[in-house]
XYZ file of C-alpha atoms in Angstrom:
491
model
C 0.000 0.000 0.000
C 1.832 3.162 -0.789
C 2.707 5.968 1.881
C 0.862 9.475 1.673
C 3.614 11.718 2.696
C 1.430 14.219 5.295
C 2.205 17.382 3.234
C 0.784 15.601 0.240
C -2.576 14.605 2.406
C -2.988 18.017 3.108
C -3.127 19.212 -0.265
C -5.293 16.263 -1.247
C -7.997 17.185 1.542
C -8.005 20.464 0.814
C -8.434 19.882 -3.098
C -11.238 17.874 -1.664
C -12.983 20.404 0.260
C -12.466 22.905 -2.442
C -14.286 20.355 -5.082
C -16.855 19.838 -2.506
C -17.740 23.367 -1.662
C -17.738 24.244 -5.584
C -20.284 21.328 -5.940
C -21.983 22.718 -3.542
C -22.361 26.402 -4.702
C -23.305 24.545 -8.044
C -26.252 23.034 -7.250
C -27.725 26.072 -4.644
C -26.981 28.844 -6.611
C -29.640 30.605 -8.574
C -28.297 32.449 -11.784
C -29.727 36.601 -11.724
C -32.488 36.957 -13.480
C -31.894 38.277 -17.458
C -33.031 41.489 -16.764
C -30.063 42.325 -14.326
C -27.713 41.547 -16.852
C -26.626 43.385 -18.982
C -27.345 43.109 -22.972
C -24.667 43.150 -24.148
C -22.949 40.237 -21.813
C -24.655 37.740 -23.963
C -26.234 39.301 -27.437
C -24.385 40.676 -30.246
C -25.099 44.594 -30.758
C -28.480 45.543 -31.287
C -28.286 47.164 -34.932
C -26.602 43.902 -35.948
C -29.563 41.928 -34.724
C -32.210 44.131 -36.464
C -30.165 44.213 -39.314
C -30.065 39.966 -39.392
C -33.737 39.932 -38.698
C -35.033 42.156 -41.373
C -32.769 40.077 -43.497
C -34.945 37.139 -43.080
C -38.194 38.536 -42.683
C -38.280 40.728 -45.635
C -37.826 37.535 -47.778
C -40.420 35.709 -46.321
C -43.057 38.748 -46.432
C -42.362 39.308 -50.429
C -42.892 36.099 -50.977
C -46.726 35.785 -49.511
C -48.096 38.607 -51.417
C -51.718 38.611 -51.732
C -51.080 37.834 -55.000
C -54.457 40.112 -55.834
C -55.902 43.402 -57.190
C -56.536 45.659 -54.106
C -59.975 44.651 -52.480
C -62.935 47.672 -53.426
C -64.673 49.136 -50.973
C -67.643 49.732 -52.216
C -68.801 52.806 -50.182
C -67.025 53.521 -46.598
C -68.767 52.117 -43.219
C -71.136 54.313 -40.908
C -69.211 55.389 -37.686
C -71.341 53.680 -35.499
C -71.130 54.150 -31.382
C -70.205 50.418 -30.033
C -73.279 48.170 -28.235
C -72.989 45.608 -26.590
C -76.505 44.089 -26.560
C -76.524 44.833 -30.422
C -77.666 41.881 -32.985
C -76.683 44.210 -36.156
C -75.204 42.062 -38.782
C -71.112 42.599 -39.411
C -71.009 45.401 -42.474
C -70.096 43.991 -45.652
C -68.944 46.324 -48.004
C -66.043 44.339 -49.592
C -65.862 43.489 -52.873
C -63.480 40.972 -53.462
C -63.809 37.736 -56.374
C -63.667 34.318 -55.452
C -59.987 33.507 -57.324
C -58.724 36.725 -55.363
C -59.808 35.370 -51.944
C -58.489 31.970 -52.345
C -55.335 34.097 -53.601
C -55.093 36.047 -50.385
C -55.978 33.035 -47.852
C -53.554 31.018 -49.289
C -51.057 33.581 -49.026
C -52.339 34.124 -45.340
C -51.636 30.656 -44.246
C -48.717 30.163 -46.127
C -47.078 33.294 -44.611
C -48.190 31.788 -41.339
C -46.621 28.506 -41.432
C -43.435 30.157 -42.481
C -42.601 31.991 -40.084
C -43.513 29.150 -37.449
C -41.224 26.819 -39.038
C -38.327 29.535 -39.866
C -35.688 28.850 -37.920
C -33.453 31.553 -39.074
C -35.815 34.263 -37.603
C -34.079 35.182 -34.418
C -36.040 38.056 -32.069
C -34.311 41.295 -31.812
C -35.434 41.696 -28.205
C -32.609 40.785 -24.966
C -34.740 38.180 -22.443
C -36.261 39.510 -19.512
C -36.443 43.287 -20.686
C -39.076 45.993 -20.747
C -39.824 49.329 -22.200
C -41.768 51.814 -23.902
C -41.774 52.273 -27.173
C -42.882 54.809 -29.757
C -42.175 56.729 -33.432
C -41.867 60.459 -33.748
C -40.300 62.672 -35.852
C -40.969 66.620 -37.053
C -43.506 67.976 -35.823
C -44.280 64.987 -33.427
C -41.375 65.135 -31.750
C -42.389 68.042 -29.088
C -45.124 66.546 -28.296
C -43.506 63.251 -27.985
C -41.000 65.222 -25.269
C -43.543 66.668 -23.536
C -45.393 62.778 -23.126
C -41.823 61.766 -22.093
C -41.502 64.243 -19.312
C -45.178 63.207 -17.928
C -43.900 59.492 -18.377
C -40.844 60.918 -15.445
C -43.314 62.432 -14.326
C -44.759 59.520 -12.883
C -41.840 57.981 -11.249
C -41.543 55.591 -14.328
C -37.739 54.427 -14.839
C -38.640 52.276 -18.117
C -36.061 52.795 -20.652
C -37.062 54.267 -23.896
C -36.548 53.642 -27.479
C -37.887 56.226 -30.409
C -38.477 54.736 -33.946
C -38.067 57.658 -36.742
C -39.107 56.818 -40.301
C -36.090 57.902 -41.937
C -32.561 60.488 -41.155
C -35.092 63.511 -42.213
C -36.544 63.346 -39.033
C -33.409 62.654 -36.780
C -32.622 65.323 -34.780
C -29.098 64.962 -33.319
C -29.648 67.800 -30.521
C -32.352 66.098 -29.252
C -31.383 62.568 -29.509
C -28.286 63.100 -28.408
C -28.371 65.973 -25.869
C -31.638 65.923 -24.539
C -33.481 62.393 -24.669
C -30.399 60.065 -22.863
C -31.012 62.684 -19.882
C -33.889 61.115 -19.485
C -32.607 57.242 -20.799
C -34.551 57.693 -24.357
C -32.755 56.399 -27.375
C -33.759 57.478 -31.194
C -33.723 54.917 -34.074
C -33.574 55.504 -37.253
C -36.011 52.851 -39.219
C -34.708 52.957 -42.870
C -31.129 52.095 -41.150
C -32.748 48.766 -41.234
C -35.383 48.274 -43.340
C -34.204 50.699 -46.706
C -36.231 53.827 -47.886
C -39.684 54.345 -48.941
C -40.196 50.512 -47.505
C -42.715 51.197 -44.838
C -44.575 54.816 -44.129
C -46.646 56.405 -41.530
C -49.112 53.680 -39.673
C -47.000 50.365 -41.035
C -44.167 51.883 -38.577
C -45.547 50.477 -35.163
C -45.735 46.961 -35.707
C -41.694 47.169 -37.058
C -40.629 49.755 -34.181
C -42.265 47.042 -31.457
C -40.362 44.210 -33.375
C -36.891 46.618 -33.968
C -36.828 47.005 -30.471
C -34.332 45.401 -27.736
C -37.376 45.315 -25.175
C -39.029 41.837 -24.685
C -41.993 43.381 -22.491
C -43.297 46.725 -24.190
C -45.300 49.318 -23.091
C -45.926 50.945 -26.661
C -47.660 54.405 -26.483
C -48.022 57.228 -29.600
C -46.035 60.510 -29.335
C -49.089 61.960 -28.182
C -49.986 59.784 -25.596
C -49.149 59.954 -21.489
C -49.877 57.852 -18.310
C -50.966 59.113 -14.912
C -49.167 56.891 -13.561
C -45.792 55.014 -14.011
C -46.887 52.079 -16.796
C -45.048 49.300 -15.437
C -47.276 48.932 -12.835
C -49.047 47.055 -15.955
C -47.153 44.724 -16.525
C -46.518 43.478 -12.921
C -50.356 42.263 -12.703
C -53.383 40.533 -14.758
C -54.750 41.084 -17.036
C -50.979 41.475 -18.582
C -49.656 38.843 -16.717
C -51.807 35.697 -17.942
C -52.122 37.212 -21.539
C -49.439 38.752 -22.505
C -51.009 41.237 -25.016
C -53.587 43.978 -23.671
C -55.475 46.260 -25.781
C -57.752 49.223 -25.406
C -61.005 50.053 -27.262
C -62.166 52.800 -30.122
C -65.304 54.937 -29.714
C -66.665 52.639 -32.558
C -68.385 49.317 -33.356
C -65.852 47.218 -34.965
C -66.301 47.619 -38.670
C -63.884 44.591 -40.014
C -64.959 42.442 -43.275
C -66.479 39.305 -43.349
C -63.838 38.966 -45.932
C -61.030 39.115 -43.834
C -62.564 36.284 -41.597
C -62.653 34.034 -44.645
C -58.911 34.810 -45.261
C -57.698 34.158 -42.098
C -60.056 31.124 -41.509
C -62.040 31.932 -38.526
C -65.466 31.920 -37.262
C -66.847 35.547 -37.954
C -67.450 37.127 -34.533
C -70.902 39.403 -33.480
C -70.778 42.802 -33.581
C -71.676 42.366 -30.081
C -68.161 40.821 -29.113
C -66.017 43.348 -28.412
C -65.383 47.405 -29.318
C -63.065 48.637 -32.624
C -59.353 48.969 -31.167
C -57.534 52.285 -30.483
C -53.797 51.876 -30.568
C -52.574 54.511 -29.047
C -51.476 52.802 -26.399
C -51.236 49.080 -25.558
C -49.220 46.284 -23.756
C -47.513 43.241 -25.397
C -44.779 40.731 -24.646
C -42.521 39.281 -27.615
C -42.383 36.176 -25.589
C -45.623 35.107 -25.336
C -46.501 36.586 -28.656
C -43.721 36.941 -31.659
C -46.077 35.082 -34.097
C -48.946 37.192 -33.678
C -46.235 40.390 -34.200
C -44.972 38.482 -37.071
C -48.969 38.483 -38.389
C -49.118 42.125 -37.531
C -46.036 42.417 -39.735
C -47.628 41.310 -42.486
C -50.837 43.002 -42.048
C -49.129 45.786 -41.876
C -46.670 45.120 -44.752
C -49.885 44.902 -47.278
C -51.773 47.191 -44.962
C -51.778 50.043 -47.739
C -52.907 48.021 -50.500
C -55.389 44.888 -48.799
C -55.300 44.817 -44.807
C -56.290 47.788 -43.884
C -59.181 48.333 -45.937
C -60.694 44.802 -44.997
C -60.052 45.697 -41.150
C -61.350 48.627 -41.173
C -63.958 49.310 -44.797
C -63.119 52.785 -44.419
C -64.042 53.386 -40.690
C -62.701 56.316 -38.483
C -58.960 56.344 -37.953
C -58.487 53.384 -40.748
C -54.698 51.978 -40.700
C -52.777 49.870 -38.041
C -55.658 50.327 -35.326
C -56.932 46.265 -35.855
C -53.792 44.546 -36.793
C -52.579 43.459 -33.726
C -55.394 41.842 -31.629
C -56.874 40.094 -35.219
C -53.143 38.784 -35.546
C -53.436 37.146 -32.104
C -57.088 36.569 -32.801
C -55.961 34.794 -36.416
C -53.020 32.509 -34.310
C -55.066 31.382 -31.339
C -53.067 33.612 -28.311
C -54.487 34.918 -25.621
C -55.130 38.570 -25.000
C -57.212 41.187 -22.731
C -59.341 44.064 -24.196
C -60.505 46.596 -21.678
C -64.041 46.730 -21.746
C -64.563 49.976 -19.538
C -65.140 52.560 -22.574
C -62.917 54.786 -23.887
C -64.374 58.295 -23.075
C -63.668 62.158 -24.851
C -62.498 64.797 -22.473
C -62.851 68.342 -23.883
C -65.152 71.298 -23.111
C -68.258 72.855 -23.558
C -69.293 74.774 -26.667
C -71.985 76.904 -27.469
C -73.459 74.322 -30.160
C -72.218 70.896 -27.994
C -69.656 69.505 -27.062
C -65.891 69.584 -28.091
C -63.597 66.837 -27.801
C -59.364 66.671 -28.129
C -58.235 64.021 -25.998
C -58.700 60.346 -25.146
C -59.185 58.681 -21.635
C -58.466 55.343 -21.295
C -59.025 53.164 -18.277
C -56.278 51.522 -15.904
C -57.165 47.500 -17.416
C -55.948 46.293 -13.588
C -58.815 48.071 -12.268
C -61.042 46.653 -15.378
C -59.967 43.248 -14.665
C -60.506 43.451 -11.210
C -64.290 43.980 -12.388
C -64.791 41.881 -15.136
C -63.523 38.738 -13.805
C -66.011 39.114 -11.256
C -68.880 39.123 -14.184
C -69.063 42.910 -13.704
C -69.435 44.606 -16.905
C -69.974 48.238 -17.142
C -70.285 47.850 -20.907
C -73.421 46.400 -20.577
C -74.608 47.716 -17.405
C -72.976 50.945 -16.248
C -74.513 51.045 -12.890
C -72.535 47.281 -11.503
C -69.922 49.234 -10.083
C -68.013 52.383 -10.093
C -65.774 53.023 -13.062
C -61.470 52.231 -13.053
C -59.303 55.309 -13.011
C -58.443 56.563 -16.147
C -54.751 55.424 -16.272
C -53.941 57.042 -20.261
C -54.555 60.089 -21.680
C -54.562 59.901 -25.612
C -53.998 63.995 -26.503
C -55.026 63.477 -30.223
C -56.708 66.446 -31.687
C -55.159 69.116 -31.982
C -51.913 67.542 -31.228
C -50.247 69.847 -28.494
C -47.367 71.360 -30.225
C -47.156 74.978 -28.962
C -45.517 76.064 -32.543
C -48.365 74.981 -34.219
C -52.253 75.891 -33.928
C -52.989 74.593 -30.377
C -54.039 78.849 -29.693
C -56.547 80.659 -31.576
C -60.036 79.351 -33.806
C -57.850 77.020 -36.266
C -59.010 73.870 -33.964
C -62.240 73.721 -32.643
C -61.032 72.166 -30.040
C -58.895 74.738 -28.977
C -58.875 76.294 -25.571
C -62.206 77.939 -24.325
C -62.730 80.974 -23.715
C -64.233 82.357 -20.553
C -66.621 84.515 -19.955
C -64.807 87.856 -19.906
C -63.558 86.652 -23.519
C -59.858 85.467 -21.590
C -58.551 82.343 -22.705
C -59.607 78.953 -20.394
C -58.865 75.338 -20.574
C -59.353 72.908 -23.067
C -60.318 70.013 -20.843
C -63.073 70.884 -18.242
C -65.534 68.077 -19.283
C -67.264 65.397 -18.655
C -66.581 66.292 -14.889
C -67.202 62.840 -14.316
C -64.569 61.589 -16.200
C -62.157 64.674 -15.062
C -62.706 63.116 -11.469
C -61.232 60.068 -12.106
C -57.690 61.806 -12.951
C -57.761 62.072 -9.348
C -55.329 65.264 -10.322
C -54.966 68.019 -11.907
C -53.338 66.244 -15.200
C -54.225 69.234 -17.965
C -52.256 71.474 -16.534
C -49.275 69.053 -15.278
C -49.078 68.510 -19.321
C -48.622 72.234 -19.859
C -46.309 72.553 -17.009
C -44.083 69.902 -19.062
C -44.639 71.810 -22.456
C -44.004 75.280 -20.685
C -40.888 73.788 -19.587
C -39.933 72.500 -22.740
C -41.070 75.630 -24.637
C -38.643 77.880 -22.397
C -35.871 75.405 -21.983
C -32.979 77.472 -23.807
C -31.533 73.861 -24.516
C -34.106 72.734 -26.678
C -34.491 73.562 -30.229
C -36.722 71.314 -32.680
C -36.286 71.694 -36.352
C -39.543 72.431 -37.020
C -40.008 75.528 -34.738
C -38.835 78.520 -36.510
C -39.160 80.998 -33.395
C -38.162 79.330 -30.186
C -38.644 82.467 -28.376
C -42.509 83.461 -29.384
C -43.451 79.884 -28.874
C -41.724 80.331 -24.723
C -43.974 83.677 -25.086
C -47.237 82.605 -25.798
C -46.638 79.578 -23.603
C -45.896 81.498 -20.705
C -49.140 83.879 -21.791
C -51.506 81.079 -22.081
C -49.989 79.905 -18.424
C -50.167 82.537 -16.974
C -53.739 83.507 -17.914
C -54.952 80.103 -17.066
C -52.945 77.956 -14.292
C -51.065 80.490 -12.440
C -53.746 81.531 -10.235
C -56.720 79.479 -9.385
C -60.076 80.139 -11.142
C -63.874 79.507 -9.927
C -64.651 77.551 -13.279
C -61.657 74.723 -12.863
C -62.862 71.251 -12.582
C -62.658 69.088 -9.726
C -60.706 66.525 -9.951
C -61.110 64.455 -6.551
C -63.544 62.086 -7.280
C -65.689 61.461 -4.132
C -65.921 58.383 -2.511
């Protein structure tokens, strides 16, 4: 039996313990969770990815063209208010042949399969991250600051990422100086995708898909929260979908056609409301295929899709591509059902409208999985809190006609014939702010107006726009006045 020299049994139990206590950190450790680390410890730089996925994609999109003449509409759809006892039948104002429908659902389930099978399609997003997203560019981009600073505002610390169509609408002051202040990034789409590819509404599907976030909170330029968004995503309805979605004014107006293209049951008009975009919640990880659909909605949105989702409807473009996509591959998702309502003010002849408030969908949940609906019966229970404000008409640029009788839904005017607010109705709706939020938004664009740092391209005299900011402010926020709303709501 050969002699262990005692120096030699040291080393040997102390390799031992050393092999032992490594086994042991081994099999108790738990690895950080991919959000804590960083990027770019385990992904190759971000433009590279985009620039590899378009490179795939694109392909596969050209090659599932409808394959069709453009469908004809053959007159546009009635705006019609949303009920939800209706039994109207679906409008059907779509003229489209037999040969060119089997042409575009062939194409649609082709394109489908593709991309589930694809294995060269890698996501752009790093696991386990969250953001907002959003485009803007020229005259969009002040009001897409002054949303950012209410997004702050908040408390929010998601990152930010800022899709511009093309290098016309970069602005390097602003992207450079200003927006990684307050951690927003700008992109540049045609960087990835070439010129004159995709324009206007197609953008929003590619920004979401561009973008390093897995979860995103997307939300227009002219869109804010009243409170800091990733509450959202902590809790259900987010949580057990993946995808949540807020509703139009409207009825939903798509085709019958499109039902028979993407093979599914066509729905009442009782089911659910027309979608508003402007804001909604979606995770790449639970849903890439119905993004992917979305893509290609969007890609022949111009020419078939969004005429078939929409026949001509109010705000016809994107607004139904992304919950038929998920509808179209079988995942889950969450409309809010609490109704999207107009804030604005009183006019001699009615009412006028400029903004958008949608409800907090935790809050909507919390009553609809209880079998409350206040869709169908206002009176179950009290209202959520309105949790976005959609600023849509006039768009609040300060260099451009927010003042004066250009808009009529400009600012009131008071009594004595001095200017007011714009939003001082429904005072219902007001109260569920539970703050003052109109004039927290013109605190942000007073701040942005005056801010000697800040220059946008499209705003030819920095100073008179700080000037009849600081007018307007003064005339209406500075001091308290006996015809403000409330915005407390009792109870």
């Amino acid at each position: 039996m050969p002699i262990v020299r005692p120096g030699r049994l040291r080393t040997l139990l102390s390799a031992t313990a050393a092999l032992i206590l490594i086994c042991t950190f081994y099999f108790y450790w738990t690895p950080p969770p991919a959000s804590t680390i960083p990027s770019t410890a385990f992904e190759v730089p971000l433009t590279e990815r985009q620039n590899a996925f378009w490179k795939v994609l694109r392909p596969i999109l050209d090659a599932h063209a409808p394959n069709c003449p453009s469908p004809t509409l053959r007159l546009p759809v009635n705006a019609v208010h949303y009920n939800a006892t209706t039994t109207e039948p679906r409008p059907d104002l779509i003229l489209l042949g037999k040969n060119e429908l089997e042409a575009m659902e062939e194409a649609h389930a082709n394109y489908i399969n593709d991309v589930k099978v694809s294995k060269k399609i890698r996501p752009v997003h790093s696991p386990g991250t969250r953001g907002l997203v959003t485009t803007a560019g020229g005259s969009y981009l002040p009001v897409f600051l002054s949303a950012l600073r209410m997004l702050r505002r908040t408390g929010s610390t998601l990152p930010v990422e800022v899709y511009m169509k093309d290098a016309s609408e970069y602005e390097k002051s602003i992207c450079e100086d200003v927006l990684p202040d307050m951690d927003a990034r700008c992109f540049i789409l045609s960087d990835i995708v070439g010129n004159n590819i995709i324009q206007h509404y197609q953008l929003k599907v590619f920004a979401v898909l561009f973008s390093s976030f897995e979860e995103i909170v997307w939300m227009d330029a002219d869109c804010f929260p009243l409170d800091k968004p990733e509450i959202l995503l902590n809790h259900e309805p987010f949580t057990s979908t993946g995808l949540v979605t807020w509703p139009d004014f409207w009825a939903s107006s798509i085709s019958p056609v499109y039902f028979n293209i993407s093979r599914q049951p066509i729905p009442p008009m009782s089911e659910r409301q027309s979608s508003e975009t402007g804001v909604f919640l979606v995770s790449k990880k639970t849903h890439y295929l119905t993004m992917l659909l979305a893509a290609y909605y969007n890609y022949y949105g111009p020419s078939h899709y969004f005429r078939l989702l929409s026949q001509g409807a109010p705000g016809e473009g994107d607004k139904e591509t992304f919950l038929q996509a998920a509808t179209a591959v079988g995942e889950p998702f969450y409309t809010v059902s609490e109704r999207v309502q107009a804030i604005g003010h009183a006019k001699p002849d009615g009412f006028s409208g400029s903004a958008m408030a949608q409800s907090d969908p935790i809050g909507d949940y919390a009553l609809t999985s209880q079998g409350k609906w206040r869709v169908q019966d206002p009176s179950v229970d009290k209202p959520p809190r309105v949790f976005f404000v959609h600023a849509n008409y006039p768009k609040f640029n300060p260099a451009e006609n927010v003042f004066g009788a250009k808009w009529e839904t400009a600012p009131t005017l008071r009594p004595d014939g001095t200017e007011g607010r714009a939003w001082t109705a429904p005072e219902d709706v007001l109260r569920r702010f539970g703050l003052d939020i109109e004039k927290a938004y013109w605190e942000e664009i007073k701040w942005i107006s005056c801010n000697p740092e800040i220059e946008f391209k499209t705003w030819e005299t920095k100073t008179e726009v700080c000037e009849k900011v600081e007018s307007y402010w003064n005339t209406v926020f500075a001091e308290p006045h006996d015809d403000d709303p409330k915005f407390v709501e009792e109870g």
